[in-house]
mmCIF file of C-alpha atoms in Angstrom:
data_model
loop_
_atom_site.group_PDB
_atom_site.id
_atom_site.type_symbol
_atom_site.label_atom_id
_atom_site.label_comp_id
_atom_site.label_asym_id
_atom_site.label_seq_id
_atom_site.Cartn_x
_atom_site.Cartn_y
_atom_site.Cartn_z
ATOM 1 C CA UNK A 1 -119.620 63.896 -64.706
ATOM 2 C CA UNK A 2 -117.673 61.270 -62.836
ATOM 3 C CA UNK A 3 -119.770 58.329 -61.738
ATOM 4 C CA UNK A 4 -117.663 56.024 -59.669
ATOM 5 C CA UNK A 5 -120.076 53.309 -58.643
ATOM 6 C CA UNK A 6 -123.332 51.844 -59.895
ATOM 7 C CA UNK A 7 -124.404 48.504 -58.543
ATOM 8 C CA UNK A 8 -127.451 46.367 -57.873
ATOM 9 C CA UNK A 9 -127.848 44.769 -54.463
ATOM 10 C CA UNK A 10 -130.398 42.282 -53.125
ATOM 11 C CA UNK A 11 -132.494 42.547 -49.959
ATOM 12 C CA UNK A 12 -129.514 41.315 -47.898
ATOM 13 C CA UNK A 13 -127.469 44.190 -49.341
ATOM 14 C CA UNK A 14 -125.235 41.721 -51.216
ATOM 15 C CA UNK A 15 -124.054 42.980 -54.585
ATOM 16 C CA UNK A 16 -125.512 41.080 -57.534
ATOM 17 C CA UNK A 17 -122.616 40.629 -59.935
ATOM 18 C CA UNK A 18 -124.200 38.748 -62.769
ATOM 19 C CA UNK A 19 -127.279 36.654 -62.071
ATOM 20 C CA UNK A 20 -129.778 36.204 -59.256
ATOM 21 C CA UNK A 21 -132.421 33.537 -58.652
ATOM 22 C CA UNK A 22 -135.822 33.934 -56.981
ATOM 23 C CA UNK A 23 -138.493 31.352 -56.228
ATOM 24 C CA UNK A 24 -141.732 31.630 -58.166
ATOM 25 C CA UNK A 25 -144.334 33.505 -56.130
ATOM 26 C CA UNK A 26 -141.766 35.395 -54.064
ATOM 27 C CA UNK A 27 -141.362 39.165 -53.895
ATOM 28 C CA UNK A 28 -138.288 40.413 -55.700
ATOM 29 C CA UNK A 29 -136.562 43.284 -53.932
ATOM 30 C CA UNK A 30 -133.592 44.814 -55.687
ATOM 31 C CA UNK A 31 -131.869 48.112 -55.062
ATOM 32 C CA UNK A 32 -129.787 50.085 -57.553
ATOM 33 C CA UNK A 33 -127.190 52.289 -55.912
ATOM 34 C CA UNK A 34 -125.324 55.093 -57.647
ATOM 35 C CA UNK A 35 -122.576 56.592 -55.513
ATOM 36 C CA UNK A 36 -119.792 59.165 -55.712
ATOM 37 C CA UNK A 37 -121.248 61.447 -58.358
ATOM 38 C CA UNK A 38 -118.939 64.431 -58.804
ATOM 39 C CA UNK A 39 -119.657 67.685 -60.610
ATOM 40 C CA UNK A 40 -123.360 67.266 -61.321
ATOM 41 C CA UNK A 41 -126.690 66.713 -59.639
ATOM 42 C CA UNK A 42 -127.838 63.092 -59.494
ATOM 43 C CA UNK A 43 -130.527 62.210 -62.003
ATOM 44 C CA UNK A 44 -133.503 59.909 -61.815
ATOM 45 C CA UNK A 45 -132.725 56.195 -61.972
ATOM 46 C CA UNK A 46 -134.472 54.145 -64.656
ATOM 47 C CA UNK A 47 -135.107 50.397 -64.426
ATOM 48 C CA UNK A 48 -135.626 48.397 -67.591
ATOM 49 C CA UNK A 49 -136.462 44.795 -68.341
ATOM 50 C CA UNK A 50 -135.043 44.235 -71.798
ATOM 51 C CA UNK A 51 -135.982 47.438 -73.641
ATOM 52 C CA UNK A 52 -139.060 48.128 -71.541
ATOM 53 C CA UNK A 53 -138.991 50.784 -68.847
ATOM 54 C CA UNK A 54 -140.439 49.561 -65.553
ATOM 55 C CA UNK A 55 -140.707 52.850 -63.648
ATOM 56 C CA UNK A 56 -144.259 53.530 -64.840
ATOM 57 C CA UNK A 57 -145.213 50.031 -65.993
ATOM 58 C CA UNK A 58 -148.816 49.224 -65.080
ATOM 59 C CA UNK A 59 -149.439 46.367 -67.503
ATOM 60 C CA UNK A 60 -147.888 43.642 -65.340
ATOM 61 C CA UNK A 61 -149.161 45.004 -62.005
ATOM 62 C CA UNK A 62 -147.349 44.424 -58.735
ATOM 63 C CA UNK A 63 -144.260 46.351 -59.842
ATOM 64 C CA UNK A 64 -143.134 49.395 -57.916
ATOM 65 C CA UNK A 65 -140.080 51.611 -58.257
ATOM 66 C CA UNK A 66 -139.033 54.185 -55.681
ATOM 67 C CA UNK A 67 -136.024 56.441 -56.185
ATOM 68 C CA UNK A 68 -134.372 58.618 -53.556
ATOM 69 C CA UNK A 69 -131.915 61.296 -54.681
ATOM 70 C CA UNK A 70 -129.036 61.741 -52.249
ATOM 71 C CA UNK A 71 -126.337 64.421 -51.906
ATOM 72 C CA UNK A 72 -123.781 62.583 -54.043
ATOM 73 C CA UNK A 73 -125.823 59.816 -55.608
ATOM 74 C CA UNK A 74 -129.162 58.045 -55.659
ATOM 75 C CA UNK A 75 -130.774 54.745 -54.844
ATOM 76 C CA UNK A 76 -133.773 53.125 -56.407
ATOM 77 C CA UNK A 77 -135.762 50.158 -55.165
ATOM 78 C CA UNK A 78 -137.458 47.758 -57.559
ATOM 79 C CA UNK A 79 -140.156 45.521 -56.038
ATOM 80 C CA UNK A 80 -141.906 42.840 -58.057
ATOM 81 C CA UNK A 81 -144.670 41.033 -56.176
ATOM 82 C CA UNK A 82 -145.695 37.457 -56.932
ATOM 83 C CA UNK A 83 -142.817 36.596 -59.255
ATOM 84 C CA UNK A 84 -143.703 34.430 -62.255
ATOM 85 C CA UNK A 85 -141.538 32.787 -64.892
ATOM 86 C CA UNK A 86 -142.283 35.663 -67.283
ATOM 87 C CA UNK A 87 -140.403 37.982 -64.888
ATOM 88 C CA UNK A 88 -137.162 36.200 -65.799
ATOM 89 C CA UNK A 89 -134.892 38.281 -68.007
ATOM 90 C CA UNK A 90 -132.220 40.944 -68.170
ATOM 91 C CA UNK A 91 -132.759 43.914 -65.877
ATOM 92 C CA UNK A 92 -130.872 47.161 -66.334
ATOM 93 C CA UNK A 93 -130.521 50.018 -63.914
ATOM 94 C CA UNK A 94 -129.321 53.292 -65.392
ATOM 95 C CA UNK A 95 -128.788 56.943 -64.565
ATOM 96 C CA UNK A 96 -128.410 59.268 -67.524
ATOM 97 C CA UNK A 97 -126.210 57.993 -70.331
ATOM 98 C CA UNK A 98 -123.098 57.347 -68.309
ATOM 99 C CA UNK A 99 -124.040 55.006 -65.477
ATOM 100 C CA UNK A 100 -125.529 51.606 -66.256
ATOM 101 C CA UNK A 101 -125.429 48.062 -64.921
ATOM 102 C CA UNK A 102 -127.314 44.919 -65.880
ATOM 103 C CA UNK A 103 -128.126 41.605 -64.225
ATOM 104 C CA UNK A 104 -129.951 38.481 -65.288
ATOM 105 C CA UNK A 105 -132.883 37.552 -63.084
ATOM 106 C CA UNK A 106 -134.187 33.988 -63.180
ATOM 107 C CA UNK A 107 -137.366 32.692 -61.587
ATOM 108 C CA UNK A 108 -137.113 29.048 -60.485
ATOM 109 C CA UNK A 109 -139.936 26.691 -59.432
ATOM 110 C CA UNK A 110 -138.920 26.821 -55.740
ATOM 111 C CA UNK A 111 -140.305 24.783 -52.900
ATOM 112 C CA UNK A 112 -144.015 24.125 -52.608
ATOM 113 C CA UNK A 113 -145.312 25.012 -49.181
ATOM 114 C CA UNK A 114 -147.071 21.901 -47.876
#
């Protein structure tokens, strides 16, 4: 399997290289994109926070993951509603054992709407 590209982009489709900041209370929208898979069918994309898989996580609530398999890759959207400080951490997006990327997400106090 040759996986050429795996990356995480934000809602403006800008690649997140290392770290991203969101205001507390906002909705986090990240997309993991796996492209240029050669020689094998694309697999399901898994999102993790630390060691915990988020795809079927119901404990926190407000988290949704949607994956679309494409002809030569896949993309998966991670939405986290009502971000709190406990959502800060390292997030990993992975497909199989070969493709993996990680970012650090930090929740900041943000502006109070008054």
